[in-house]
Coordinates of C-alpha atoms in Angstrom, one line a residue:
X1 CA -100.7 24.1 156.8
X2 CA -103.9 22.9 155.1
X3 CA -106.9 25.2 155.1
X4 CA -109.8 23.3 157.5
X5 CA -112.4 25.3 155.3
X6 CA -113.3 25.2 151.5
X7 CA -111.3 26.0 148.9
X8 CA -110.7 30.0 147.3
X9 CA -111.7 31.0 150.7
X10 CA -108.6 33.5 150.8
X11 CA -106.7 30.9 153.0
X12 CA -103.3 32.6 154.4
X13 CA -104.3 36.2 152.5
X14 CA -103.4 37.2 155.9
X15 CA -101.0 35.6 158.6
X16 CA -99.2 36.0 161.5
X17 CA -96.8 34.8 163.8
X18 CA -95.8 34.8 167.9
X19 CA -94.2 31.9 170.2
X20 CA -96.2 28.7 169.7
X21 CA -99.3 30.6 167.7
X22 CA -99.7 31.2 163.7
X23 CA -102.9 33.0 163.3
X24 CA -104.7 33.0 159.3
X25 CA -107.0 34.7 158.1
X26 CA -109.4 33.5 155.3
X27 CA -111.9 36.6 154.5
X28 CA -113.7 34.8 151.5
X29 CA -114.7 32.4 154.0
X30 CA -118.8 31.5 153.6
X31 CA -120.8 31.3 156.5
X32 CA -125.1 31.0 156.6
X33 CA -125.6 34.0 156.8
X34 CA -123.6 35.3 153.5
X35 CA -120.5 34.8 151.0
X36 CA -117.0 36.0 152.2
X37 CA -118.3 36.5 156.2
X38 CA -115.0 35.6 156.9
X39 CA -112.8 33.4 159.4
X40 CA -109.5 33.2 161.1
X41 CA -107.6 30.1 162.2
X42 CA -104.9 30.3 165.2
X43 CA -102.7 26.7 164.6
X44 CA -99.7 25.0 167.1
X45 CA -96.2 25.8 165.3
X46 CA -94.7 23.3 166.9
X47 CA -97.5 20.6 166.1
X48 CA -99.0 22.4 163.1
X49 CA -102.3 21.2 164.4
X50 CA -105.3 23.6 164.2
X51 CA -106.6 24.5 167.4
X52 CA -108.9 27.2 167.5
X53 CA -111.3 28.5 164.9
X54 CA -112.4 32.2 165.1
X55 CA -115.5 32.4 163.7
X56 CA -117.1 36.1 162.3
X57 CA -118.9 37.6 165.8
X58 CA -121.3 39.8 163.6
X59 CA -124.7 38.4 163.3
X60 CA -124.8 35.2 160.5
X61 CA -127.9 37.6 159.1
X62 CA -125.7 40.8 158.7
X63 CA -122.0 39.5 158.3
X64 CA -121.8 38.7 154.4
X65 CA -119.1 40.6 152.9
X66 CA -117.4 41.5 156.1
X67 CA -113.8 39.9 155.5
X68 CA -113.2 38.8 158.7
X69 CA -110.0 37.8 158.1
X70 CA -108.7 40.3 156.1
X71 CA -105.8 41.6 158.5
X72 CA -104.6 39.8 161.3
X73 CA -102.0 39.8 164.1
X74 CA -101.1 38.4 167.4
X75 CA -98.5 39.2 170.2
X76 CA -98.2 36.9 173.0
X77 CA -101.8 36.2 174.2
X78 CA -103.2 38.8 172.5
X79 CA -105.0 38.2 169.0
X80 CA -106.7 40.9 166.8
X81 CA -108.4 40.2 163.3
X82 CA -109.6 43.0 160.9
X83 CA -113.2 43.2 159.4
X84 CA -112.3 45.8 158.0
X85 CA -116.1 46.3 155.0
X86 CA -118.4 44.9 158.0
X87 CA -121.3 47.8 157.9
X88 CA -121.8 49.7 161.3
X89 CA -125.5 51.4 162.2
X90 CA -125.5 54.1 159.0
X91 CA -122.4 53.7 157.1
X92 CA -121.2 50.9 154.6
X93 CA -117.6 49.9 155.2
X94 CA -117.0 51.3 158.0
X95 CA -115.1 48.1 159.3
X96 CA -114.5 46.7 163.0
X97 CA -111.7 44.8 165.0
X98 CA -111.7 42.0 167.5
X99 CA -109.8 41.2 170.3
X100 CA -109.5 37.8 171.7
X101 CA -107.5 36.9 174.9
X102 CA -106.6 33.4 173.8
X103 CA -106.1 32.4 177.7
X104 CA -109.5 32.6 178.1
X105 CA -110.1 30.1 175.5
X106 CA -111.1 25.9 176.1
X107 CA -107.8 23.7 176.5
X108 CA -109.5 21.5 173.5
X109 CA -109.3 23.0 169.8
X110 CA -112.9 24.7 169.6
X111 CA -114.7 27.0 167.8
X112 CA -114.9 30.5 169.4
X113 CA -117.7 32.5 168.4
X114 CA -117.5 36.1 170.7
X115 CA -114.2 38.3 171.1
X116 CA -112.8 40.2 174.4
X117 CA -113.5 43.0 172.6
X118 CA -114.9 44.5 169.9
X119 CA -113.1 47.7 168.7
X120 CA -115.7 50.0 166.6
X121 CA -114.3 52.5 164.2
X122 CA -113.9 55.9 166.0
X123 CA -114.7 57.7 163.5
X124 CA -118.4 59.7 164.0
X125 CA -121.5 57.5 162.9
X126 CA -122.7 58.3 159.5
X127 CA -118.9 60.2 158.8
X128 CA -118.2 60.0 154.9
X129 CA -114.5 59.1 155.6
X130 CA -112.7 56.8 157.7
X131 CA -114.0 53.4 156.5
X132 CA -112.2 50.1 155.7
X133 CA -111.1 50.3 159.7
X134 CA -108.9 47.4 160.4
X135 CA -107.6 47.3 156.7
X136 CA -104.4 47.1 158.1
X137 CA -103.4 46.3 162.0
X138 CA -100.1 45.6 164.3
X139 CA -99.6 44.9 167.5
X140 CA -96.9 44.8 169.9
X141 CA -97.2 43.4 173.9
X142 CA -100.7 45.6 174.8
X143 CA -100.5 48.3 171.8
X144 CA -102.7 47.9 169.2
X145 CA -102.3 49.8 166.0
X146 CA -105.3 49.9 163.3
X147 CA -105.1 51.5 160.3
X148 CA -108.7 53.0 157.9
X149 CA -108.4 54.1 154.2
X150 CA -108.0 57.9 155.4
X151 CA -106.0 60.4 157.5
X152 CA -105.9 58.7 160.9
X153 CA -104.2 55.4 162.1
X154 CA -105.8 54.5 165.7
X155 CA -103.8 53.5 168.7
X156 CA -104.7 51.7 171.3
X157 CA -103.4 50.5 175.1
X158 CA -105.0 47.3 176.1
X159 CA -104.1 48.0 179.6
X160 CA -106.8 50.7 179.5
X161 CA -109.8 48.4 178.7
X162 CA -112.3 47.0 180.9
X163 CA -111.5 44.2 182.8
X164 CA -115.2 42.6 181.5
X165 CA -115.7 42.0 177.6
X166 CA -116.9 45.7 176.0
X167 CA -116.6 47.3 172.8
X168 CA -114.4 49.5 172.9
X169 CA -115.8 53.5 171.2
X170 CA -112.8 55.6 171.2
X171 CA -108.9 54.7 171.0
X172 CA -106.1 56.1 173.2
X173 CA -104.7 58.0 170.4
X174 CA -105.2 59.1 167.1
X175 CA -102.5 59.6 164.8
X176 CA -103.3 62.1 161.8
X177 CA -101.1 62.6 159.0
X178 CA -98.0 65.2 159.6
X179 CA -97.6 68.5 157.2
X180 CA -100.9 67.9 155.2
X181 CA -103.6 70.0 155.5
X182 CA -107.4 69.0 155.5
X183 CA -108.7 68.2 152.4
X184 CA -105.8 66.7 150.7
X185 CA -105.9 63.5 149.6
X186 CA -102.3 62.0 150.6
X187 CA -103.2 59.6 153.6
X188 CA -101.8 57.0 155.5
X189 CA -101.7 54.2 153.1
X190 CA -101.1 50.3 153.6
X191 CA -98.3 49.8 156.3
X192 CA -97.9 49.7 159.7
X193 CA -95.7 48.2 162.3
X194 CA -95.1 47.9 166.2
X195 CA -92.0 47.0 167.9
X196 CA -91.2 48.2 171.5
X197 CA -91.5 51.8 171.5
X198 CA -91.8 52.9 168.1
X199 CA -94.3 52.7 165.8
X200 CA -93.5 52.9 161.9
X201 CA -96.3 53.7 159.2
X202 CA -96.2 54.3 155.6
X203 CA -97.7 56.8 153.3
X204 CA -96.9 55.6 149.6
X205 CA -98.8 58.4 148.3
X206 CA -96.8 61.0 149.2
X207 CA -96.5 63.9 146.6
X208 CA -93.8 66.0 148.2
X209 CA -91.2 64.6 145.6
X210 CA -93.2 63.5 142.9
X211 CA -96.3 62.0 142.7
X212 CA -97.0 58.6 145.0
X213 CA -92.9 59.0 145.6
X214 CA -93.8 58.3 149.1
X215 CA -92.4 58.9 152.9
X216 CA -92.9 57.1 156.4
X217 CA -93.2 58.2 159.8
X218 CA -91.8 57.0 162.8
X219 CA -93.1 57.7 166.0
X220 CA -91.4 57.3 169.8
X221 CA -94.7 56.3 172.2
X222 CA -93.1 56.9 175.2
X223 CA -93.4 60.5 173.5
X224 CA -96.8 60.6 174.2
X225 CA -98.9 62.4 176.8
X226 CA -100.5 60.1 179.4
X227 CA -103.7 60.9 178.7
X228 CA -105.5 59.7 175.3
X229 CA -104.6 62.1 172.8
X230 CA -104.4 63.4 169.1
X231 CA -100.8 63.5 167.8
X232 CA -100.3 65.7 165.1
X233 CA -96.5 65.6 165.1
X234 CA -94.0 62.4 164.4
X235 CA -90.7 61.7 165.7
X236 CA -88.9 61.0 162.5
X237 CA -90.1 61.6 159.1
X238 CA -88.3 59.2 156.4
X239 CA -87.7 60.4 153.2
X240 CA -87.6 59.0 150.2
X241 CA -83.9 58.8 149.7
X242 CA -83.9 58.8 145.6
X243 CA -82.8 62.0 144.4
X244 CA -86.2 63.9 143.7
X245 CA -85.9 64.2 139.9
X246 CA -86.4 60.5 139.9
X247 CA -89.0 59.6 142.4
X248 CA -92.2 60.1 141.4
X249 CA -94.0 56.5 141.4
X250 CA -91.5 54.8 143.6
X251 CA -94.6 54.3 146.4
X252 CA -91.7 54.5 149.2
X253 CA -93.7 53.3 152.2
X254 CA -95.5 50.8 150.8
X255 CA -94.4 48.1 153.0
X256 CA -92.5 48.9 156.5
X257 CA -90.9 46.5 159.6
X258 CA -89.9 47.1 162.4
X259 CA -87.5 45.1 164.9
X260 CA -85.9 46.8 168.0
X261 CA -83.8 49.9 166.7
X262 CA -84.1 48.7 162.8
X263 CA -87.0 49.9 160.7
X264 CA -87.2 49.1 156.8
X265 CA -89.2 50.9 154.1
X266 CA -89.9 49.2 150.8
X267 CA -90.1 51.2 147.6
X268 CA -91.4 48.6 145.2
X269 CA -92.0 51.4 142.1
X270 CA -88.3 52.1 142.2
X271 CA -86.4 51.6 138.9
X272 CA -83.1 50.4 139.0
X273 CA -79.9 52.2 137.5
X274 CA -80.6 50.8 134.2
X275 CA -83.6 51.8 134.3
X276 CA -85.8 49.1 134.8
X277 CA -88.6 50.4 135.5
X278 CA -90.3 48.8 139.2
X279 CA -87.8 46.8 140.0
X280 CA -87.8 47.9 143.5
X281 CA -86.0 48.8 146.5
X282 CA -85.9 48.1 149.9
X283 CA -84.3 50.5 152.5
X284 CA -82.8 49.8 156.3
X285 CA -82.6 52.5 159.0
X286 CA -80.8 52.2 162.7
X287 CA -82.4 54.5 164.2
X288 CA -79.4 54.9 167.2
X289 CA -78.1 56.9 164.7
X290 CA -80.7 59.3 164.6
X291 CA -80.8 62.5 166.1
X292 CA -82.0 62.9 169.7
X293 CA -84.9 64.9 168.7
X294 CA -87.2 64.7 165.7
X295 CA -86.2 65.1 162.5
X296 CA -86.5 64.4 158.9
X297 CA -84.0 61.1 157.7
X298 CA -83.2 61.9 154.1
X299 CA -80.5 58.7 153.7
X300 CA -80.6 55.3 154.8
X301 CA -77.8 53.1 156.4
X302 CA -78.4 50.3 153.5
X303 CA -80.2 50.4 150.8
X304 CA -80.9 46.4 149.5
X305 CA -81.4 46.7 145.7
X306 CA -82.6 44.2 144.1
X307 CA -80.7 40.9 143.7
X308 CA -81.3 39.7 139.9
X309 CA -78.6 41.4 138.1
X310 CA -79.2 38.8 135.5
X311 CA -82.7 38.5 135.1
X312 CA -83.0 34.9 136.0
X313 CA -86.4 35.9 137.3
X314 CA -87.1 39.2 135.8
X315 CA -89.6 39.7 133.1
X316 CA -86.6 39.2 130.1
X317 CA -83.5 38.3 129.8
X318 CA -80.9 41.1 132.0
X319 CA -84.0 42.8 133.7
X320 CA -85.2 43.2 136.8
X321 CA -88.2 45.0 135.5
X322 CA -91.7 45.0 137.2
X323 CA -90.1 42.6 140.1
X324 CA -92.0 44.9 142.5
X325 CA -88.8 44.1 144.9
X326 CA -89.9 45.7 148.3
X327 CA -93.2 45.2 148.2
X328 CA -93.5 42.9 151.1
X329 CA -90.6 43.5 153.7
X330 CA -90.7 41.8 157.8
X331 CA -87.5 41.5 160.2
X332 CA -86.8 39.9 163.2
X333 CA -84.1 40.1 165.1
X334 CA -80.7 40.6 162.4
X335 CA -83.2 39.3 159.5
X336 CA -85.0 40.7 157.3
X337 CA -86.6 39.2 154.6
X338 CA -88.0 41.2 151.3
X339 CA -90.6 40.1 149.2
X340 CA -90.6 40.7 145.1
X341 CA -94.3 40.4 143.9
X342 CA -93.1 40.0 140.1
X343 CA -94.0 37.8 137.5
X344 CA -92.0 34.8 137.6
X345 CA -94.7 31.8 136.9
X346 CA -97.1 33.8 138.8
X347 CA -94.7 33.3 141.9
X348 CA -93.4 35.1 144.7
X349 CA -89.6 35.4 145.4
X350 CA -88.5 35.7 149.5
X351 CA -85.0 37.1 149.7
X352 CA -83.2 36.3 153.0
X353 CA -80.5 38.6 154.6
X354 CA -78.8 39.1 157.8
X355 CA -77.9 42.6 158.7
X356 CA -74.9 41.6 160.5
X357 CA -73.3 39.9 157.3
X358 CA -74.2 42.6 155.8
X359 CA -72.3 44.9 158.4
X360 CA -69.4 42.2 158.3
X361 CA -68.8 41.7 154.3
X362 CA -69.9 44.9 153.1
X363 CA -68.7 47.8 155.4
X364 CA -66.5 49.6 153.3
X365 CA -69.1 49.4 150.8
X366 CA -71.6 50.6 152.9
X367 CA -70.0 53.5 154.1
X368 CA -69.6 54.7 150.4
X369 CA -71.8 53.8 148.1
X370 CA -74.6 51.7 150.9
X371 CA -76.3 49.1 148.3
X372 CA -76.2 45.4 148.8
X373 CA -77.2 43.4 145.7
X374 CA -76.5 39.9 146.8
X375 CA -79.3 38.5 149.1
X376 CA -77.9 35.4 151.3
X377 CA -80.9 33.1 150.3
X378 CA -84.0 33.5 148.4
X379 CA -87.4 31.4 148.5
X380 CA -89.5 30.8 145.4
X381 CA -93.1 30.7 146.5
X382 CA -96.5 30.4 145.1
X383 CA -97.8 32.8 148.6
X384 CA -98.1 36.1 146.4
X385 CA -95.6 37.7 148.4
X386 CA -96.8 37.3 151.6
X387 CA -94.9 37.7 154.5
X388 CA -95.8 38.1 158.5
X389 CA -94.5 40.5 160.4
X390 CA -92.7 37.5 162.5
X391 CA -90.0 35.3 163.4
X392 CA -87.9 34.2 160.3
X393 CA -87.1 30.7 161.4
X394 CA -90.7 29.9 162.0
X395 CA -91.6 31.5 158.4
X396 CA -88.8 29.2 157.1
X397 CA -90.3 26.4 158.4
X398 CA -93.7 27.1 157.6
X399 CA -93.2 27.9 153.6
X400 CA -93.5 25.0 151.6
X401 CA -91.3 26.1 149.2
X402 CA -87.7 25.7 147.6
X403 CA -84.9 27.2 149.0
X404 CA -81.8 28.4 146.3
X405 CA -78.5 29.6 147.3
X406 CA -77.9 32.8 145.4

């Protein structure tokens, strides 16, 4: 896919894909009224012709530096796109989200200019805390999930908005941070995902078992009460699994997926056993083997190490150092795919796996010592490790890139 705009716009920073719609973000985008306004573009997958072009909503005259664009995602019908430094009445930052209902749109590609709804960050006008909302968002059938720089991570039920277009105040619920108390500074941090019932978010920054050593949380949302809420307590708590004396700087929830009853966590600061230091780690959870009620998950079913045991891409020969394996991860359906933000030519690698090879070929392994070092495929890409929380086969076709057996 081309970008329809100028070039170093921040074309494909953010993506996303659902049936016949790819959504991009490009948050550099110009407009008149100011540099890096920001714009999103929602294309055909099966024509890859562009056919709508979401242009910022705020005012030309007040939208520079918005980054409109910045986070995007889509599910079914339903698009959202992050501005997440566009300025509300009194505080800089604070950030906004829109919500288009693409059904409503013309049946000829068109530039639309007003969302369904405009979701303003909850937090108090003229609050020190709580900006950057929309830095990171998910969505699944009519939850929305938005994430700020802070404690909370807003959810919200699209069944419960107005039937007219509205801005939307307040969200159904707000999430705040389990086991930390006011004032500290571990937060929600970077990812989020939505997938049927559950909701999975990371919080790299974790300090219980060494500084930035990282957990994630996931949370059941047919727990929740009926009426909007603030949930102070999480389903599941994932621990880092590295033994503690080692996992300080392993950022364990930097990246998370979700896909049915499989969630993945990627620990991109990891070092390996040789000790290569950030050569990353990626771990997968089933959560039917959880227990019934909420708990704290101290060891995952696999945990995908990194594939280069020969440094073929690493930073020097026999290394897998500063591969920043885990950095991106997605799944859908039995695939996930991992993304290693390392140095190789300035390129991304994609590694491709399917968990029920895994199951098939490495079983006995799994049971006893649970690391798979062999992805099935892996894509070297100039993207910068980006990867949509999406459907695999449409990302496959959408890459240009080439594909080597490892």
């Amino acid at each position: 896919l081309e970008p329809p705009g100028s070039i170093g716009h921040g074309f494909g920073y953010a993506a996303d894909i659902d049936g016949n719609y790819v959504i991009i973000g490009g948050p550099y985008e110009n407009d008149a009224g100011g540099n890096q306004s920001g714009i999103a573009y929602i294309f055909d997958t099966t024509t890859g012709g562009l056919l709508y072009t979401l242009d910022n909503p705020n005012a030309y005259s007040t939208s520079a530096s918005d980054y409109f664009g910045f986070s995007v995602a889509i599910s079914g019908n339903t698009v959202v796109v992050g501005a997440y430094l566009e300025d509300d009445a009194t505080l800089s930052n604070s950030g906004k989200a829109y919500v288009y209902d693409i059904t409503t749109f013309p049946t000829t590609p068109s530039t639309i200019t007003s969302a369904t709804y405009v979701l303003d960050n909850p937090h108090a006008i003229g609050g020190v805390s709580d900006k950057w909302f929309s830095a990171s968002i998910a969505i699944s059938n009519n939850i929305i999930a938005i994430m700020t720089d802070n404690r909370p991570l807003y959810v919200y039920d699209i069944t419960t908005f107005p039937t007219t277009p509205s801005t939307i105040t307040s969200a159904t619920y707000v999430l705040d941070i389990p086991f930390i108390p006011v004032g500290a500074t571990d937060f929600f941090k970077q990812g989020v995902a939505i997938d049927g019932d559950y909701i999975i978010i990371g919080n790299y920054e974790d300090d219980t078992d060494g500084t930035n050593s990282g957990k994630a949380y996931i949370y059941d949302i047919t727990t929740f009460p009926t009426s909007p809420s603030t949930i102070t307590s999480t389903t599941y708590v994932l621990d880092n699994p590295n033994a503690y004396g080692t996992s300080a700087s392993d950022y364990f929830g930097y990246s998370v997926a979700i896909d049915g009853n499989t969630a993945i966590v990627g620990a991109y600061g990891e070092g390996d056993a040789s000790g290569e230091f950030n050569s990353g780690k990626a771990y997968v959870y089933d959560i039917t083997t959880f227990p019934a009620s909420p708990a704290t998950i101290t060891s995952a079913t696999y945990v995908l190490d990194h594939p280069n045991k020969w440094g073929a891409y690493g930073s020097g020969p026999g290394t897998s150092e500063n591969m920043y394996f885990g950095a991106k991860v997605t799944i859908d359906n039995n695939n996930i795919v991992v993304g290693a933000d390392g140095s190789y030519h300035s390129q991304a690698l994609l590694y491709f796996y399917n968990i029920e090879s895994i199951s098939e070929s490495s079983i006995n392994q799994a049971i006893f010592n649970p690391v798979i070092e062999e992805a099935e495929t892996v894509i070297e890409s100039s993207l910068g490790g980006f990867l949509a929380e999406t459907n695999i086969t449409e990302i496959i076709s959408l890459l240009d890139a080439q594909i080597n057996q490892v």
